[in-house]
Tab-separated table of C-alpha atoms in Angstrom:
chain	number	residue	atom	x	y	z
A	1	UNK	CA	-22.649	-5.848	8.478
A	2	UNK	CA	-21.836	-8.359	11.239
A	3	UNK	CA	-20.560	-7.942	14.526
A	4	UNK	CA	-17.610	-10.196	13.445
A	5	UNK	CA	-17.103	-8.254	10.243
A	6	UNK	CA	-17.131	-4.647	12.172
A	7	UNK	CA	-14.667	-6.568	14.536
A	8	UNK	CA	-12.058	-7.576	11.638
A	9	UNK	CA	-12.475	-3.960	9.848
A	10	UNK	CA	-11.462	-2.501	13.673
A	11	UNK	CA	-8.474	-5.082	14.083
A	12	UNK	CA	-7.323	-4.304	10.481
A	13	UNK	CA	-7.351	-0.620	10.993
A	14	UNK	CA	-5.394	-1.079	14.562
A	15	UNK	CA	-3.021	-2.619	12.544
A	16	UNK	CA	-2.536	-0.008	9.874
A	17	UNK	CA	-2.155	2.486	12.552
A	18	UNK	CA	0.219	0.258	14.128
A	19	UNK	CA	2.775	-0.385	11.172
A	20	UNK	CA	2.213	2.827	9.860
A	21	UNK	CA	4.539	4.277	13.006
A	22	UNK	CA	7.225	2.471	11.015
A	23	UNK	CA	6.182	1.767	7.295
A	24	UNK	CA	4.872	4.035	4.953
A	25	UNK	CA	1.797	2.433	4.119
A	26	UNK	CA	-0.926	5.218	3.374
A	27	UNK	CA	-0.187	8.690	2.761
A	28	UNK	CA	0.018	10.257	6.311
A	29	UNK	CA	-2.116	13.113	5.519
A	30	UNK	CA	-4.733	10.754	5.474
A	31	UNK	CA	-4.376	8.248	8.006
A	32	UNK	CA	-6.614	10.881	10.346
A	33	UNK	CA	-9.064	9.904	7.704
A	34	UNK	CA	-8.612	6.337	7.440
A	35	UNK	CA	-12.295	5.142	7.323
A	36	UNK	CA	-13.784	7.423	5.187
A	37	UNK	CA	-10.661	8.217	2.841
A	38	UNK	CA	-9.570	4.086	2.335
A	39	UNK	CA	-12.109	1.698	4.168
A	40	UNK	CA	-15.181	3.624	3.178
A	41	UNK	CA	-13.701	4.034	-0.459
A	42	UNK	CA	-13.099	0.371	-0.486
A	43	UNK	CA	-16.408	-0.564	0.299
A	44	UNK	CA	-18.153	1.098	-2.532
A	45	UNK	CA	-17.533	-1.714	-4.639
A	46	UNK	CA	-19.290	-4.749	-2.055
A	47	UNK	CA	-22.709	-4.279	-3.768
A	48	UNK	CA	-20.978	-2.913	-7.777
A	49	UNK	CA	-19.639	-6.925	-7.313
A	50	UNK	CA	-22.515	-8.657	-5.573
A	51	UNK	CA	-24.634	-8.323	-8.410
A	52	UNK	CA	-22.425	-10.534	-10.619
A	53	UNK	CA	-22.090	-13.157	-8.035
A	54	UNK	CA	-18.484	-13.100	-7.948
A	55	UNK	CA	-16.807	-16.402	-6.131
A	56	UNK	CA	-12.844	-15.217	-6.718
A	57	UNK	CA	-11.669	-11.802	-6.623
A	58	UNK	CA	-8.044	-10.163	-7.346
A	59	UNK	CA	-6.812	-6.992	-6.496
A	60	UNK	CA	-3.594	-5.866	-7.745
A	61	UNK	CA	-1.158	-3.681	-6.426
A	62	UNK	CA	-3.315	-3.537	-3.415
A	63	UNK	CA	-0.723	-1.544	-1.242
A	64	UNK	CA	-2.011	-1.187	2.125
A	65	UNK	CA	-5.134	-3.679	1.812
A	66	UNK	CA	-7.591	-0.970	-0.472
A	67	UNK	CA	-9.507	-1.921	-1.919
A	68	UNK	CA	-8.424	-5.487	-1.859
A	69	UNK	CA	-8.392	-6.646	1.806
A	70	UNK	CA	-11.849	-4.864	2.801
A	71	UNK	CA	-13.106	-6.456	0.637
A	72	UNK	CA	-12.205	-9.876	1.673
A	73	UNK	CA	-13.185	-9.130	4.789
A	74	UNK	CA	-16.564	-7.896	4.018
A	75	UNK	CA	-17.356	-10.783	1.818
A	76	UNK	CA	-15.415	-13.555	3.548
A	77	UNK	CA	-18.204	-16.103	3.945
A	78	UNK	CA	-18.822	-15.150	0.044
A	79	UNK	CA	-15.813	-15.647	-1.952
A	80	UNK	CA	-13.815	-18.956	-2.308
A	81	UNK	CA	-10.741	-17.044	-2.755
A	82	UNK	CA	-9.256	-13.755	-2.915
A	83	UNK	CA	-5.237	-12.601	-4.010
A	84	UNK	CA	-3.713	-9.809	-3.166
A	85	UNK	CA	-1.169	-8.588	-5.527
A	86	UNK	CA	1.464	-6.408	-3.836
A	87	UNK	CA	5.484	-6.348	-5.130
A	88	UNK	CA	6.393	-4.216	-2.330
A	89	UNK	CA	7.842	-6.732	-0.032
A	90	UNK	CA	7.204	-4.379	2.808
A	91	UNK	CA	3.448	-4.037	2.414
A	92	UNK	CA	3.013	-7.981	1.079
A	93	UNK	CA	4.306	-8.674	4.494
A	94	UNK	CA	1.899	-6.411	6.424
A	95	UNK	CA	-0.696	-7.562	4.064
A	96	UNK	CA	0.266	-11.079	5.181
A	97	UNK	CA	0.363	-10.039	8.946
A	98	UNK	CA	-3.575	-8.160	8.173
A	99	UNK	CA	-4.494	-11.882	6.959
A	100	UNK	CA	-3.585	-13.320	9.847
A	101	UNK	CA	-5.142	-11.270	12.357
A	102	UNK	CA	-8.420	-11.077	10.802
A	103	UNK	CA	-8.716	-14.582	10.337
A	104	UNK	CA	-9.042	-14.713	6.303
A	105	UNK	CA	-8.441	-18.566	5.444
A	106	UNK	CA	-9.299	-17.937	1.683
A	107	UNK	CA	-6.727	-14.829	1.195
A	108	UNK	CA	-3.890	-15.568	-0.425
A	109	UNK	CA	-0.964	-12.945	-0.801
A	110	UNK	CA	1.007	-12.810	-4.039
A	111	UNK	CA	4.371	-10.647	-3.715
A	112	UNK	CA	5.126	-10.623	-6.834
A	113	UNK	CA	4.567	-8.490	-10.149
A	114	UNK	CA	1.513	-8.333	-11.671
A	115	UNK	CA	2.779	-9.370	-15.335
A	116	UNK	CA	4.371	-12.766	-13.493
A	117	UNK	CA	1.529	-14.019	-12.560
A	118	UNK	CA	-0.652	-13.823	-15.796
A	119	UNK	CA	0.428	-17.605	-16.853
A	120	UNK	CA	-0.525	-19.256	-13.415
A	121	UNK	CA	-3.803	-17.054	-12.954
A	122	UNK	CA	-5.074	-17.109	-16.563
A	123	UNK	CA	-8.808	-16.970	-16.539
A	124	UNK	CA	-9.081	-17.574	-12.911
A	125	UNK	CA	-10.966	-14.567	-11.402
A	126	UNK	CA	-14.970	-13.202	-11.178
A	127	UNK	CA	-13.691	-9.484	-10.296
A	128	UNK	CA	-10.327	-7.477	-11.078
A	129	UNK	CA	-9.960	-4.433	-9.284
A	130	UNK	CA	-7.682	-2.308	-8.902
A	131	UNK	CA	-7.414	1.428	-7.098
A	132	UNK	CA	-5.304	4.369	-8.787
A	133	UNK	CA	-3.008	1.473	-9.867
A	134	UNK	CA	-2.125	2.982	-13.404
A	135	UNK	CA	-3.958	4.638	-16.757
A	136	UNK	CA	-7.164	2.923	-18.036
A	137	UNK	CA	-5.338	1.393	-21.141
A	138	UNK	CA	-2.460	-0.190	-19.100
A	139	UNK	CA	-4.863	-1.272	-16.265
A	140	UNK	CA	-6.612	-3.375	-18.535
A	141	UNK	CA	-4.329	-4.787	-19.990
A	142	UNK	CA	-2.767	-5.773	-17.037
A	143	UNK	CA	-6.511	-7.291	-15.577
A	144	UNK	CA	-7.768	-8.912	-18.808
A	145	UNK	CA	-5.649	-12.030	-18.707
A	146	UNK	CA	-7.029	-12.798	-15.224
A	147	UNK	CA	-10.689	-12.260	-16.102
A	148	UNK	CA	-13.109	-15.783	-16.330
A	149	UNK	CA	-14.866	-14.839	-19.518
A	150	UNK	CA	-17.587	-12.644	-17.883
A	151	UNK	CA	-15.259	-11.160	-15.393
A	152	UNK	CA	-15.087	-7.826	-13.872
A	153	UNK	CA	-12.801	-4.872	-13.906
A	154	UNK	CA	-13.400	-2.714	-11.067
A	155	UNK	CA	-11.123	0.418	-11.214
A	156	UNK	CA	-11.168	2.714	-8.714
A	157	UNK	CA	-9.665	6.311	-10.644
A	158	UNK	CA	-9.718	10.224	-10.185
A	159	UNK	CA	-10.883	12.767	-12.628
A	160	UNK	CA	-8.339	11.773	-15.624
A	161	UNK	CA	-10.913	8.693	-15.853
A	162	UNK	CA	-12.830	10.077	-18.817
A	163	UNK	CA	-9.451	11.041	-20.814
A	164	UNK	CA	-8.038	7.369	-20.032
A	165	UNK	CA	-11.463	5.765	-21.043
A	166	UNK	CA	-10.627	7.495	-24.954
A	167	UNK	CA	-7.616	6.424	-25.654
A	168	UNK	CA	-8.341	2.772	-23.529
A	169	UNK	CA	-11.135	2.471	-26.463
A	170	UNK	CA	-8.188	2.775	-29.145
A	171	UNK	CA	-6.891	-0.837	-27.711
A	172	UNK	CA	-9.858	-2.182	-26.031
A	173	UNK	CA	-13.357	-2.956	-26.549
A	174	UNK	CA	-15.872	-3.101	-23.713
A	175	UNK	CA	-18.724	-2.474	-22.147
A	176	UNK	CA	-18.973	-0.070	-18.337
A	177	UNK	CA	-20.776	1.499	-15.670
A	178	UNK	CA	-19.976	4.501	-14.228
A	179	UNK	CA	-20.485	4.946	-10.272
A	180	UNK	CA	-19.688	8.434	-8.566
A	181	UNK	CA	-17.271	8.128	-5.716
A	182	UNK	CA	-18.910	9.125	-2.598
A	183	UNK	CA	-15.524	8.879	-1.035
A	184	UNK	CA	-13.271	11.352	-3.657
A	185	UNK	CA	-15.475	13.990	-4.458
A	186	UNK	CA	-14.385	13.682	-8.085
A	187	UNK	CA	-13.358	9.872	-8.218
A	188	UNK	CA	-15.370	7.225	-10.234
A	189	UNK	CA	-15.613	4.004	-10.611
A	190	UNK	CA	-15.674	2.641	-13.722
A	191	UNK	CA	-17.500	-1.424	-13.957
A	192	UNK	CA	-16.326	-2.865	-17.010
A	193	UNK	CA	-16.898	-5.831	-18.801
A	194	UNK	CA	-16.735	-7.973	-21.705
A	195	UNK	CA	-13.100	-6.984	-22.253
A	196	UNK	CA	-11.421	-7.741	-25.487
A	197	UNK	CA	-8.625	-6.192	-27.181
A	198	UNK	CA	-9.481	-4.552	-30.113
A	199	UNK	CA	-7.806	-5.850	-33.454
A	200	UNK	CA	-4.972	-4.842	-35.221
C-alpha cells in the first residue's frame, strides 16, 4: 500500500469520526474499532477481486463507505469507475463529502434505490458487492442485473450464510468461493459467479 493510499484511508477515517459526532453512520459500539471492525473487513475483498481483473465495481447500500469506498480508494489507479449505492440521503451526502476529500475522480455516488437503477446500469459492472445488505436470495437478485456477463458478486454475510446459500439455490444457479472472515470471527465471504436465475 502507498503512502498516498494510507493517507486517503487516514483522511476517510477522520472523517467518519468527524460526522459520526452528529450522524449515525456506524454502530457506535464499534467506531473504537473502526479499522479492524469496517476498514480491515473491507479490505478482504482487494485481492478476492484482483484476480478477475475487475475495471468497474458497485457496491450497494454501501452505508458509511464499507466495503464500497475502501475499496475505491485502495484500487483507485485500478478501476475506471466505481458507484456507490446509498438511499439514505444522510450517508449519500457524507459519502459524497468522503469522495471529495480523498480525491476519488472515478467515484460516482448514486442516492437512490437499488431497484431504480437496474435499467441505466444493466450489464455495466466487473464486481457487485455488497456487506450484510440483505438474505442471499434477495441480494442476488438485486446484483445480477448489474453484472457484465462474467461479473462478480462479492457478499460480505454472518453465520446465516450457509442457510441463505440453500434456499438462494432454489432461484439461482451459480458457481462460489468461500473465504473466512478474518475480520467477524464467524463472517464469510461468499465469491460468486456465473449467476443465472434458475427456470421456472
Amino acid at each position: 500500500m502507498t503512502p498516498e493510499t494510507e493517507a486517503r484511508l487516514v483522511a476517510f477515517v477522520e472523517l467518519l469520526e468527524t460526522w459520526q459526532r452528529t450522524h449515525n453512520l456506524v454502530s457506535p459500539r464499534t467506531l473504537d474499532e473502526v479499522w479492524g471492525r469496517h476498514v480491515g473487513d473491507s479490505l478482504q475483498l482487494v485481492p478476492i477481486a484482483l484476480a478477475h481483473k475487475p475495471s468497474s465495481w458497485l457496491d450497494i447500500g454501501s452505508g458509511a463507505g464499507f466495503p464500497g469506498l475502501i475499496v475505491a480508494i485502495v484500487l483507485r489507479d485500478r478501476l475506471e469507475t466505481v458507484g456507490l449505492v446509498e438511499a439514505n440521503h444522510k450517508k449519500a451526502a457524507f459519502l459524497r463529502q468522503a469522495v471529495r476529500v480523498c480525491s476519488l475522480d472515478n467515484v460516482t455516488i448514486h442516492a437512490r434505490r437499488i431497484e431504480a437503477l437496474h435499467n441505466d446500469f444493466a450489464g455495466r459492472f466487473d464486481v457487485v458487492s455488497a456487506r450484510a445488505l440483505a438474505p442471499l436470495p434477495s441480494l442476488l437478485g438485486l446484483a445480477a442485473p448489474f453484472l457484465t456477463e462474467n461479473g462478480l458478486v462479492l457478499a460480505m454475510k454472518g453465520k446465516e450464510y450457509v442457510h441463505e446459500e440453500v434456499a438462494a439455490s432454489d432461484i439461482w444457479q451459480f458457481d462460489r468461493i468461500l473465504y473466512p472472515s478474518v475480520a467477524e470471527g464467524d463472517g464469510t465471504i461468499a465469491a460468486i459467479s456465473h449467476l443465472k436465475r434458475r427456470k421456472a
